[in-house]
Short mmCIF file of C-alpha atoms and ligand atoms in Angstrom, two decimals:
data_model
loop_
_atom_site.label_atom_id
_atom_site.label_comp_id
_atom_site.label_asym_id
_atom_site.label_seq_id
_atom_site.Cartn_x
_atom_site.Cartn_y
_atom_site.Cartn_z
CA UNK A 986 -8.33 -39.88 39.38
CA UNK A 987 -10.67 -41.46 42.02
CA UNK A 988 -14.62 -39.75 41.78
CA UNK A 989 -17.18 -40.25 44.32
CA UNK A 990 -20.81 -39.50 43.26
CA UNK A 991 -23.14 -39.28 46.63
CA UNK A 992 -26.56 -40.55 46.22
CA UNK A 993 -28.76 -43.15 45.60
CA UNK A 994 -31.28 -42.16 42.63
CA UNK A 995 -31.16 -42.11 38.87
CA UNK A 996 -29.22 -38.59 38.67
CA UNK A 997 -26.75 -40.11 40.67
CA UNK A 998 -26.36 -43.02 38.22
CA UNK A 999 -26.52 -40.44 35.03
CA UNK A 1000 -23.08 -39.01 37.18
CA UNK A 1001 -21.47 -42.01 37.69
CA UNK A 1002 -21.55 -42.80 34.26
CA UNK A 1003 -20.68 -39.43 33.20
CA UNK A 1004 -17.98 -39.68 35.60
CA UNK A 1005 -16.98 -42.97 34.06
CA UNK A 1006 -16.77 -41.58 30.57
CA UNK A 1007 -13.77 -39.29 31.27
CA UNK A 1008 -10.26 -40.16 30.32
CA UNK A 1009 -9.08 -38.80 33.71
CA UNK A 1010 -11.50 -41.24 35.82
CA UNK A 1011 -9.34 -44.32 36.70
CA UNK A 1012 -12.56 -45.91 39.05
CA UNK A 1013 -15.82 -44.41 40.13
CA UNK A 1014 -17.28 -44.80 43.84
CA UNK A 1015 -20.61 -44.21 45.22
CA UNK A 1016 -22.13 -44.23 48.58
CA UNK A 1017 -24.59 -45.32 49.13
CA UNK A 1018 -26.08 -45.93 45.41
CA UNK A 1019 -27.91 -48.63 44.11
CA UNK A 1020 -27.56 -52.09 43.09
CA UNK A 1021 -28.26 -50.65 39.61
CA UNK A 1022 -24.93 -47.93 40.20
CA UNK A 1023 -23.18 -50.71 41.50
CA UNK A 1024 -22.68 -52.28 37.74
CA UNK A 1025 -20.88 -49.28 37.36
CA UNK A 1026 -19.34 -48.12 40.31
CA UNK A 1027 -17.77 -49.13 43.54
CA UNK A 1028 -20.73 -49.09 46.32
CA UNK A 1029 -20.39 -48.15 49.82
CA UNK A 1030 -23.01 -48.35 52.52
CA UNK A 1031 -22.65 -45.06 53.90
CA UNK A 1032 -25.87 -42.36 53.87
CA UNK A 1033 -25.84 -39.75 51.63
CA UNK A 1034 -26.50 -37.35 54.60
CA UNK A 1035 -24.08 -39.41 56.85
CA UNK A 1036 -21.64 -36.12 56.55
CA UNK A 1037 -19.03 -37.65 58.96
CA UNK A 1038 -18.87 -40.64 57.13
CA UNK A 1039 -18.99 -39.33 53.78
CA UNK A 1040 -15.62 -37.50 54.68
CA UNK A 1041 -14.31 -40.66 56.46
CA UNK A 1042 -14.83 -42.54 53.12
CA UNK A 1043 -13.34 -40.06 50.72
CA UNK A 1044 -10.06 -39.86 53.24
CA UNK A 1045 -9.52 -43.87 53.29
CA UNK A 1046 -10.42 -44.61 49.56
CA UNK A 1047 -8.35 -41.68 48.94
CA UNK A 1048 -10.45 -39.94 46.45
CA UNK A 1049 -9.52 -37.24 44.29
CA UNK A 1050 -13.40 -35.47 43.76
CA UNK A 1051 -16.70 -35.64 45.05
CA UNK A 1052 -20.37 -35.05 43.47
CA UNK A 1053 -22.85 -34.70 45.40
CA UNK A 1054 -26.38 -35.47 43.77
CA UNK A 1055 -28.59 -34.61 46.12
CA UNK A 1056 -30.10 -31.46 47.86
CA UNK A 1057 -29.91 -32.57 51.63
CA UNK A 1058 -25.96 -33.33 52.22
CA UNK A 1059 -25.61 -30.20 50.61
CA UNK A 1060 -27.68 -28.31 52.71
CA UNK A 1061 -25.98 -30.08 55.86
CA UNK A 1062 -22.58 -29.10 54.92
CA UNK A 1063 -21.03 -31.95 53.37
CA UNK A 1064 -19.31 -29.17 51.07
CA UNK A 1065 -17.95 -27.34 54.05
CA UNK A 1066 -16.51 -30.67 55.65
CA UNK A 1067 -14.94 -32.12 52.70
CA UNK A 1068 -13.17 -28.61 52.23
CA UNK A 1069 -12.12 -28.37 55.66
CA UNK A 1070 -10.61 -32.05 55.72
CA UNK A 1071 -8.68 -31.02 52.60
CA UNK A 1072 -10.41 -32.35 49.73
CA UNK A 1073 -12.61 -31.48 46.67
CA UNK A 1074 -16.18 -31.34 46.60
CA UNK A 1075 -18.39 -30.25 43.60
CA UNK A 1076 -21.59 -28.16 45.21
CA UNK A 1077 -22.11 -25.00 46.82
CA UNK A 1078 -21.35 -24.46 50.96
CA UNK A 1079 -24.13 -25.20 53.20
CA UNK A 1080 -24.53 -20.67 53.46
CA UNK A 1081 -25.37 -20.80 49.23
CA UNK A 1082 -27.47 -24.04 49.49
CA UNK A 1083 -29.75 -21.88 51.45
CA UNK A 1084 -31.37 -20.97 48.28
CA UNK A 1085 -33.20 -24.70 48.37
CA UNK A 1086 -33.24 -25.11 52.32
CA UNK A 1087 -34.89 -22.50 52.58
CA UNK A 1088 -38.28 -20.88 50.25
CA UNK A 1089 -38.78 -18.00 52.48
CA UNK A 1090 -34.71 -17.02 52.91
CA UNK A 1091 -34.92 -16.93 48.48
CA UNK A 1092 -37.96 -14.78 48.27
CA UNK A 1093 -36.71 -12.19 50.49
CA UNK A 1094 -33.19 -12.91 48.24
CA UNK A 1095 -34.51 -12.41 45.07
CA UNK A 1096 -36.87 -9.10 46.32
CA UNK A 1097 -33.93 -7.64 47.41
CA UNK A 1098 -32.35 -7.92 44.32
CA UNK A 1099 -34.79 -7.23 42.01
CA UNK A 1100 -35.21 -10.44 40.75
CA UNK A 1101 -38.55 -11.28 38.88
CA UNK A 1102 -40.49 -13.67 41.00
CA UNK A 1103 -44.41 -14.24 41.78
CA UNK A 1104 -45.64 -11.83 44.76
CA UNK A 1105 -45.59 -13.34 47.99
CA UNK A 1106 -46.36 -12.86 52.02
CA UNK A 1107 -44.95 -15.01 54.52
CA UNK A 1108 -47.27 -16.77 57.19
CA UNK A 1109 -46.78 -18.57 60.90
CA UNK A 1110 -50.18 -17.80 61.91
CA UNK A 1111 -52.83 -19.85 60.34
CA UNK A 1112 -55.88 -17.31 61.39
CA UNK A 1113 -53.72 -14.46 59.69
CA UNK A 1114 -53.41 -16.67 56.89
CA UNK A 1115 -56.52 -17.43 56.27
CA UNK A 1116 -57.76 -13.55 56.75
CA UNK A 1117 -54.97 -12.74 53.71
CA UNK A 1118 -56.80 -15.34 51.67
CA UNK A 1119 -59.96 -14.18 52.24
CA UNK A 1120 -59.02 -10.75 51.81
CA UNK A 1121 -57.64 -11.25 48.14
CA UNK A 1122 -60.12 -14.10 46.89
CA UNK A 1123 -60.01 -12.68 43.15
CA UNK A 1124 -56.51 -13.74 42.84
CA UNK A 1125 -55.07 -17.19 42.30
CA UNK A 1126 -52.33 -18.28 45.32
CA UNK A 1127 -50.61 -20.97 45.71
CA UNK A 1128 -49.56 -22.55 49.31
CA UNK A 1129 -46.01 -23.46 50.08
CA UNK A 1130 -44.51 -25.28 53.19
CA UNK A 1131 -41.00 -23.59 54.00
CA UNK A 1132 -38.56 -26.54 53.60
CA UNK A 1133 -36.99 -29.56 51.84
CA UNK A 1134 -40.42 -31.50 50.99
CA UNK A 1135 -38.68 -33.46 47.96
CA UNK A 1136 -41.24 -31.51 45.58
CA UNK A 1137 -44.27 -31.85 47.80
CA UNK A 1138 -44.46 -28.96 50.42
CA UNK A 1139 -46.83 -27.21 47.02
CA UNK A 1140 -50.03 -27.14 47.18
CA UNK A 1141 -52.34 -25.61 44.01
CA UNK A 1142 -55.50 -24.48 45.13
CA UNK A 1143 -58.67 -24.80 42.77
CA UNK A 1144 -60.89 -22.44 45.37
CA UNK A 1145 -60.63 -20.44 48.18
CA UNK A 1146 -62.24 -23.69 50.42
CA UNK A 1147 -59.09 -25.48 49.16
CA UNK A 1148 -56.58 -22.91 49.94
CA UNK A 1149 -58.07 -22.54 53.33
CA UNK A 1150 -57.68 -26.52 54.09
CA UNK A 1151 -54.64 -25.99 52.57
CA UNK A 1152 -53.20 -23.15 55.89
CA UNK A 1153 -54.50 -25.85 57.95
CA UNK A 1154 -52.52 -28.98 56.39
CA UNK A 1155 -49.59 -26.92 56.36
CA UNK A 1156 -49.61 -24.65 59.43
CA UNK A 1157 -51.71 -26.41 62.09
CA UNK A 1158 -51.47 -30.00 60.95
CA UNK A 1159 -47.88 -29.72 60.24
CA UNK A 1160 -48.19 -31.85 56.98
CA UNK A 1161 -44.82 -31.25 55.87
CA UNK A 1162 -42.78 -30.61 58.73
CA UNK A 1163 -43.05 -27.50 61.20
CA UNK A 1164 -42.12 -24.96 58.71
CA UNK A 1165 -43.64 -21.15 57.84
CA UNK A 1166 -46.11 -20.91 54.93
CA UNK A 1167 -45.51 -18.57 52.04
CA UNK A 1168 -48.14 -17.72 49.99
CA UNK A 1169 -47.85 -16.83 46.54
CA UNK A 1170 -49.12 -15.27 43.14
CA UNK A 1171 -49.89 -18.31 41.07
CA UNK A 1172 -48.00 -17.47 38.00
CA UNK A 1173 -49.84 -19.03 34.80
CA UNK A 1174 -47.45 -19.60 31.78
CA UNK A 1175 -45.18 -22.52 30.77
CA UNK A 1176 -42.26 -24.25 33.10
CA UNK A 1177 -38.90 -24.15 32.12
CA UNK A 1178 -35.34 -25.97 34.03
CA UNK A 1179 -32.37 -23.68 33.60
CA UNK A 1180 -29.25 -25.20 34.76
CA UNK A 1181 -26.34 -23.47 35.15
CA UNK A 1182 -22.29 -24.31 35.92
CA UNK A 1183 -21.11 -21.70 38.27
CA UNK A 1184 -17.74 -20.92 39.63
CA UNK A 1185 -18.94 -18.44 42.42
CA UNK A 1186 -18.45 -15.69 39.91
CA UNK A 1187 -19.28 -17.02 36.74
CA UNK A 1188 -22.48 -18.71 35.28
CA UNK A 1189 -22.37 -21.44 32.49
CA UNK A 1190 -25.75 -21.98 30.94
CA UNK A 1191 -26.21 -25.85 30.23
CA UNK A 1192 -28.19 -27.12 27.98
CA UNK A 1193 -31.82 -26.43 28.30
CA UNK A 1194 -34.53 -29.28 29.90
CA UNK A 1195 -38.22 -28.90 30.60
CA UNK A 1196 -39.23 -31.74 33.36
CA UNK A 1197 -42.94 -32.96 33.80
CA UNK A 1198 -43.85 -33.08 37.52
CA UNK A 1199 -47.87 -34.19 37.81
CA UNK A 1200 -48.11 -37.65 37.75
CA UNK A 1201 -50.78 -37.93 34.38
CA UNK A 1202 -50.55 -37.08 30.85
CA UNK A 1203 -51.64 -33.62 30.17
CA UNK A 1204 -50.08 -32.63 33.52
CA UNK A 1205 -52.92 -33.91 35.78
CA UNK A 1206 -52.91 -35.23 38.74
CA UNK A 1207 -50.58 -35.17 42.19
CA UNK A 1208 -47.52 -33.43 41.99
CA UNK A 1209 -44.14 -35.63 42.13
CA UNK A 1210 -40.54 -35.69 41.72
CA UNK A 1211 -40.76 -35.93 38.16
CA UNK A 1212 -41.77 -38.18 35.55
CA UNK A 1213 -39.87 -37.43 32.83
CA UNK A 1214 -37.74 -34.51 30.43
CA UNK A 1215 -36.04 -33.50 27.33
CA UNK A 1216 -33.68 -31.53 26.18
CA UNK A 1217 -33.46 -28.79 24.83
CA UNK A 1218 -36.41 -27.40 25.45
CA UNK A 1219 -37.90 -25.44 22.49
CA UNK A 1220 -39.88 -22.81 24.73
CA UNK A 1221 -36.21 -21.85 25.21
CA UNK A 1222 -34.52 -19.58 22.27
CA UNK A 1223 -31.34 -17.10 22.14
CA UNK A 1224 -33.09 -14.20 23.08
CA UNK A 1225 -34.66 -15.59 26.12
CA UNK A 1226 -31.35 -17.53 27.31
CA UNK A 1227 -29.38 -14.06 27.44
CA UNK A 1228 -32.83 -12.62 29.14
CA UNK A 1229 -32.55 -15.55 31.97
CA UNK A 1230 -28.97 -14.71 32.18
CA UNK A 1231 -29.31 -11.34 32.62
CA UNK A 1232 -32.44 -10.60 34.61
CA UNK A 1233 -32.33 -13.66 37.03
CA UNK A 1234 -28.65 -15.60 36.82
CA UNK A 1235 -26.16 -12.84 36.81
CA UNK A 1236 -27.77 -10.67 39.54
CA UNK A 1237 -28.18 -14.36 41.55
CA UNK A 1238 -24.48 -15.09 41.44
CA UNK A 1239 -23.41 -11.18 41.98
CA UNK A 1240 -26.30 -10.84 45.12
CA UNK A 1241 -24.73 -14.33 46.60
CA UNK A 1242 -21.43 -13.09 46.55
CA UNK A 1243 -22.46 -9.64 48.37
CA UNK A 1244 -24.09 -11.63 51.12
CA UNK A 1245 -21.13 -13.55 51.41
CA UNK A 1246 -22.57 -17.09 50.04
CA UNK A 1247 -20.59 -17.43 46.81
CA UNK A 1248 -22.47 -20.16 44.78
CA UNK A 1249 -20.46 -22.94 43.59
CA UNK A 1250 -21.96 -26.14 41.97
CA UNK A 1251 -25.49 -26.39 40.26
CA UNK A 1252 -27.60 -23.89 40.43
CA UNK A 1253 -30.89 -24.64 39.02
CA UNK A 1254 -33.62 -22.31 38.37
CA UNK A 1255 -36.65 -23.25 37.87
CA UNK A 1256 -38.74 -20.54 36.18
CA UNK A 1257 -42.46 -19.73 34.44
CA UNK A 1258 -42.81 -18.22 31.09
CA UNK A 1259 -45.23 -15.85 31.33
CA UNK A 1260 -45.90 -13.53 28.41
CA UNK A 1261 -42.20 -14.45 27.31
CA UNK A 1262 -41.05 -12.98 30.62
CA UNK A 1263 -39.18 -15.22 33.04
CA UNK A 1264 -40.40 -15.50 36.71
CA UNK A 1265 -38.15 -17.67 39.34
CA UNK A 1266 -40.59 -20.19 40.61
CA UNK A 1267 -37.49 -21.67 42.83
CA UNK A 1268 -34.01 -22.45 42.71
CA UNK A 1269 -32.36 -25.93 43.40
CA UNK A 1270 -28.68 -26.07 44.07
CA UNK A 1271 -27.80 -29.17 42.46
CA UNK A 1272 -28.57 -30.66 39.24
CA UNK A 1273 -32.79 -31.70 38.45
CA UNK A 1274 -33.79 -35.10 39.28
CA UNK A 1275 -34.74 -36.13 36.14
CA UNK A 1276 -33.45 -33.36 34.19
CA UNK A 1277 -29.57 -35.07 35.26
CA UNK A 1278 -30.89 -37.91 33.15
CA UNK A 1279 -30.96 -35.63 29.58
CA UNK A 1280 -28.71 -33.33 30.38
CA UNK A 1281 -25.79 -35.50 31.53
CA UNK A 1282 -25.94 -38.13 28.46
CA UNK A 1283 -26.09 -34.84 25.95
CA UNK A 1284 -22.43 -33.94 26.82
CA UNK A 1285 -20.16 -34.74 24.19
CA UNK A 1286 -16.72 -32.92 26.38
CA UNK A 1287 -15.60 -34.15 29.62
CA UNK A 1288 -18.09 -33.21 32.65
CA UNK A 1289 -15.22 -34.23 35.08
CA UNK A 1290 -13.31 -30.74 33.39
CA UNK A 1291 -16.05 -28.95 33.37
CA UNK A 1292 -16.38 -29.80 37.48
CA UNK A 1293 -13.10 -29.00 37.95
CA UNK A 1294 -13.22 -25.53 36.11
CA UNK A 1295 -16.10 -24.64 38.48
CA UNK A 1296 -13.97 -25.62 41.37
CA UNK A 1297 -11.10 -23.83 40.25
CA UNK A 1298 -13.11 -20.77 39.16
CA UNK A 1299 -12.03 -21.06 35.82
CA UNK A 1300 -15.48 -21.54 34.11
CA UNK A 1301 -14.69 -18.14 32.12
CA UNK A 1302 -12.27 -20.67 29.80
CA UNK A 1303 -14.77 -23.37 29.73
CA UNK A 1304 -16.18 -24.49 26.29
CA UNK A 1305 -18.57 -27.34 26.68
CA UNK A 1306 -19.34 -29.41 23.11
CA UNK A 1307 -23.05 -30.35 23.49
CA UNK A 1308 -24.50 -33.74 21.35
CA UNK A 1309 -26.52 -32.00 18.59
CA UNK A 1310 -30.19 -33.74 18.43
CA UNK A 1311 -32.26 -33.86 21.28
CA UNK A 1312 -32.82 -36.58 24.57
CA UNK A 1313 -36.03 -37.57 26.16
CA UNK A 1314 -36.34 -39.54 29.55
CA UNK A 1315 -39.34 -41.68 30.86
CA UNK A 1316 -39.72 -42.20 34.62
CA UNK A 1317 -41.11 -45.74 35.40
CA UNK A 1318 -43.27 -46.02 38.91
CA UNK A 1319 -44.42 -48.27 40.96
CA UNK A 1320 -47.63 -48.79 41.88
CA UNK A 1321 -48.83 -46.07 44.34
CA UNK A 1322 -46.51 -43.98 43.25
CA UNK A 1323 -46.43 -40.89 44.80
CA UNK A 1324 -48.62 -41.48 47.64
CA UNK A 1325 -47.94 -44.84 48.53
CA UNK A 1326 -45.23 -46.80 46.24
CA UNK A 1327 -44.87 -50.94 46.38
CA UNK A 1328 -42.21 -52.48 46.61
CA UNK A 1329 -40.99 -55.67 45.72
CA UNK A 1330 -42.21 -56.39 42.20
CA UNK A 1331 -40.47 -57.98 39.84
CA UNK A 1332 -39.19 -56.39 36.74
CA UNK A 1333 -38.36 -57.85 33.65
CA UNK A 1334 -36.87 -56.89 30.15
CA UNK A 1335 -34.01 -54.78 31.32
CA UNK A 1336 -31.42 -56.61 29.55
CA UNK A 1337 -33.34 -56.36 26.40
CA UNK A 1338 -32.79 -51.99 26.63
CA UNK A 1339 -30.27 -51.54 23.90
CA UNK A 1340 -29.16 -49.85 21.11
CA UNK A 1341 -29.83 -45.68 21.51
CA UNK A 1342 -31.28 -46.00 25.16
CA UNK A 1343 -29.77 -46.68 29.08
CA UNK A 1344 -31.66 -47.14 32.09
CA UNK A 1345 -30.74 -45.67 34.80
CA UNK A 1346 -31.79 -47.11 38.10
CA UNK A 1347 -33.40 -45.44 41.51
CA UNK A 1348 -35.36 -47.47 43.11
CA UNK A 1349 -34.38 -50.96 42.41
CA UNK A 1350 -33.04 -54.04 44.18
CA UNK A 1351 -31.46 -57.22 43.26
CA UNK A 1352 -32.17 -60.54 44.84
CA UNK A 1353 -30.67 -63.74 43.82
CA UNK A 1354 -30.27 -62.55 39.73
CA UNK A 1355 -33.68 -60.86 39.86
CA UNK A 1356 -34.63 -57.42 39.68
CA UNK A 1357 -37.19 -55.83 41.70
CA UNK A 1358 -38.65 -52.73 42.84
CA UNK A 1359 -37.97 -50.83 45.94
CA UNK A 1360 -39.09 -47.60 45.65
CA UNK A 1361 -41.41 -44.87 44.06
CA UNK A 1362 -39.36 -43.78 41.01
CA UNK A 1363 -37.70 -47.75 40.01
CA UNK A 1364 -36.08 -46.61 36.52
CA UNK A 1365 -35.46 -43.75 34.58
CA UNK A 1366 -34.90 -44.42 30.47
CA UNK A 1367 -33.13 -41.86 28.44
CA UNK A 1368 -32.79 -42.14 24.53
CA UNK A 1369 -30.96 -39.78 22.21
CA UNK A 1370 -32.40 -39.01 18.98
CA UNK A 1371 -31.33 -36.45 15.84
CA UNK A 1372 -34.19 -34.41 16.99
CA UNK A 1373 -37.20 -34.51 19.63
CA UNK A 1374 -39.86 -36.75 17.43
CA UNK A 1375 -36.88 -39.37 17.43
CA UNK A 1376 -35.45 -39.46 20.96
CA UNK A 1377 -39.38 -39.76 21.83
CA UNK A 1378 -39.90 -42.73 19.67
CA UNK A 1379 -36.76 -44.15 20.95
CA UNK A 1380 -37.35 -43.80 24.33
CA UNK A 1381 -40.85 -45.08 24.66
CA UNK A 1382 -39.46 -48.19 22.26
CA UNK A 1383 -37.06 -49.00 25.14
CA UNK A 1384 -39.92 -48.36 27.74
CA UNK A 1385 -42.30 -50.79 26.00
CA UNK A 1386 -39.20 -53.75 26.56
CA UNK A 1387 -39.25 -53.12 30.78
CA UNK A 1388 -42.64 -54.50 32.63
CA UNK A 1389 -43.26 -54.68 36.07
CA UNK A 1390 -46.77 -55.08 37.98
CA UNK A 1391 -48.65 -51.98 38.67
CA UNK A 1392 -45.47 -49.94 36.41
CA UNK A 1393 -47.18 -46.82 35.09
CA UNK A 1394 -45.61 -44.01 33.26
CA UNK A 1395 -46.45 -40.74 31.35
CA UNK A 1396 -47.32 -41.26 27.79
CA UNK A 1397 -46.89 -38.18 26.59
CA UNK A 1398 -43.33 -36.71 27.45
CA UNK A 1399 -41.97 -33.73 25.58
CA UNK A 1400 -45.89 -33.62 23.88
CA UNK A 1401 -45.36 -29.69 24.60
CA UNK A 1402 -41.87 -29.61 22.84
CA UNK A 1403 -42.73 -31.65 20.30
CA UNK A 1404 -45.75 -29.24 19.23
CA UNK A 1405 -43.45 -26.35 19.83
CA UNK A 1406 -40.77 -28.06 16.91
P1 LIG B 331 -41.69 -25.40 43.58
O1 LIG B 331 -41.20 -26.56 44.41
O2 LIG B 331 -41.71 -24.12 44.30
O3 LIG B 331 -41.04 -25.31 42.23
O4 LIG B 331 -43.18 -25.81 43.21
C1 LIG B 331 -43.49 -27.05 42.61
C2 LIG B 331 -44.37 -26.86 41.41
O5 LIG B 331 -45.53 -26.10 41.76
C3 LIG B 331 -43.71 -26.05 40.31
O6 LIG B 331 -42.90 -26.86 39.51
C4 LIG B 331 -44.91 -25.48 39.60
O7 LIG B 331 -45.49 -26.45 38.74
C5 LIG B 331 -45.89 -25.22 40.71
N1 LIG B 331 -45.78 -23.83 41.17
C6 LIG B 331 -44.99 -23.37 42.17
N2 LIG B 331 -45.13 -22.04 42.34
C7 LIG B 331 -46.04 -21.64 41.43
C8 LIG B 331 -46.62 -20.37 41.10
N3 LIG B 331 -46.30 -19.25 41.76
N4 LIG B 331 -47.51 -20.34 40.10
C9 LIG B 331 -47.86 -21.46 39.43
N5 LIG B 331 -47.36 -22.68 39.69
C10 LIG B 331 -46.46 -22.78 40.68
#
């Protein structure tokens, strides 16, 4: 069979070589990818939110099933189209993806299920705003912009002055787009990625992940996409699996179906541990970017079946075999990365990468046999190990061959889990 993967980034290279992996995968597309992807795949120069075209392309190259990577072709439908012109599509309907489009549509979700989340009110009026902070100055809140931000519509207060410059940025300035503020209970505790398969009915845990979004070691600094992850994620055991499952994953799916938004695809949630309780902090409909990049690689069955069953509602059946031993992945970044990434450095050593570790590529570009970057997050490099200290050691071994000017990275990925084991 004929698989397209949609996107450009490192997740979307972790799928096309998942993709790749499976006996039933005669060739692998992508559109638009990367010139890193395109080792591997079949590039096309369409936009991942290009929906029109998207469909266009899967109709002429005749393809058998679709995965979409990212968040916003999801939330614009591309799901919907490709069913409607007759073809498969791995990701929930534009109705489900609500649960990322949308902050303020998942709050009022999850309170009206019952679902544990931090307390929250919902503001378009910045003077009202600020009154509400003012009002409740002993607690902790943190600011959120209403929208896709790609991670950066948070803001994290250290003082009410802060918070109150923070209503401004987000309701008067318009920061992030013209989008409601929610405020909400910061939540202190530790972060945890739980992904889950589901069929619109069923849920399918996958393997555990913990991602590490500030930009410095000891999770200082800016916030960003994400700098790095392992998996599994020690913080996670049995007894608080089933306790995710039950309290926040199984009332998701049933409350989805009863508003008539069956979720199909990825449904990510990401959650705080606080006092060994789980707390939704927010979901994602598609799989974490780079959570994709351990998770994926740790698969030792067929993801293309496992995509299928979820399309065909069969996930009930489904047995995934996971790798035993653990994965790590280091995000390299250019310089300026977050606020202000260069682009056009050149970047050496990838051909040395061998042995236990790939690089995956997201910003990258390729001129005349030369690598170089072109874009905030420029590699991703994942290493398997027979437990967390090893994958780690790996990992950063691999790291240590790639240099670029101005490349920075965290130095201290999976620290938490590795303390934990
Ligand atoms: P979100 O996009 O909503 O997940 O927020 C981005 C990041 O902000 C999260 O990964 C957390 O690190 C942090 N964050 C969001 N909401 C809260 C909260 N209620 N309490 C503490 N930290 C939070």
């Amino acid at each position: 069979m004929k698989v397209l993967v949609i996107g450009s980034g490192g997740r979307e290279h972790a799928l096309v070589q998942a993709a790749k992996k499976s006996p039933k995968v005669t060739e692998v597309l992508a559109a638009p990818g990367n010139p890193g992807i395109a080792q591997d795949a079949r590039c096309f120069q369409v936009s991942a939110d290009d929906v029109a075209g998207l469909v266009e392309l899967a109709r002429r190259e005749k393809v058998d099933l679709t995965l979409v990577g990212p968040e916003v072709p999801l939330t614009k439908g591309v799901v919907d189209a490709f069913q409607d012109a007759g073809m498969k599509a791995f990701g929930p309907k534009k109705n489900a993806a609500e649960l990322e489009a949308s902050k303020v549509f998942t709050k009022n979700f999850l309170k009206k299920y019952k679902i544990p989340t931090a307390r929250y009110e919902v503001f378009t009026q910045a003077e009202a705003a600020k009154k509400f902070l003012r009002d409740n100055g002993s607690t902790r809140w943190v600011l959120k912009a209403d929208g896709l931000a790609a991670g950066k519509g948070v803001l994290i207060p250290l003082s009410l002055e802060e918070a109150l410059e923070g209503v401004e940025r987000i309701l008067v300035k318009k920061e992030f787009g013209d989008y409601q503020l929610l405020i909400e209970e910061f939540l202190d505790g530790e972060e945890l990625s739980y992904m889950v398969l589901c069929d619109g009915v069923q849920g399918l845990a996958l393997a555990s992940s913990q991602d590490h979004k500030r930009l410095n070691d000891g999770d200082q600094g800016p916030n960003t996409g994400g700098m790095g992850a392992y998996s599994p994620a020690p913080v996670m055991d049995e007894a608080l699996s089933q306790e995710i499952l039950r309290t926040i994953i199984a009332p998701t799916l049933a409350g989805m179906r009863e508003e008539g938004r069956p979720f199909t695809g990825v449904l990510y949630a990401g959650l705080m541990i606080c006092g060994g309780k789980p707390y939704v902090l927010e979901y994602n409909v598609r799989f974490g970017d780079p959570e994709a990049e351990v998770l994926l690689p740790r698969l030792e069955s067929d993801w293309i079946e496992l995509f299928e069953a979820a399309l065909g509602g069969r996930l009930a059946e489904a047995k995934p075999r996971w790798k035993t031993g653990s994965a790590v992945c280091i995000v390299l970044a250019a310089a300026g990365y977050p606020a202000n990434p260069r682009k056009g450095d050149e970047t050496q050593g990838l051909d040395r990468v061998g042995g236990g570790a790939s690089v995956f590529h997201a910003g990258t570009a390729r001129h005349d046999g030369r690598w170089t970057t072109n874009g905030g997050r420029v590699l991703t490099v994942t290493a398997l190990g027979e437990n967390l200290a090893a994958a780690v050691k790996e990992a950063y071994a691999a790291v240590a061959k790639i240099s670029f000017s101005g490349m920075h990275f965290r130095k201290d990925i999976a620290a938490r889990g590795l303390k934990r084991a």
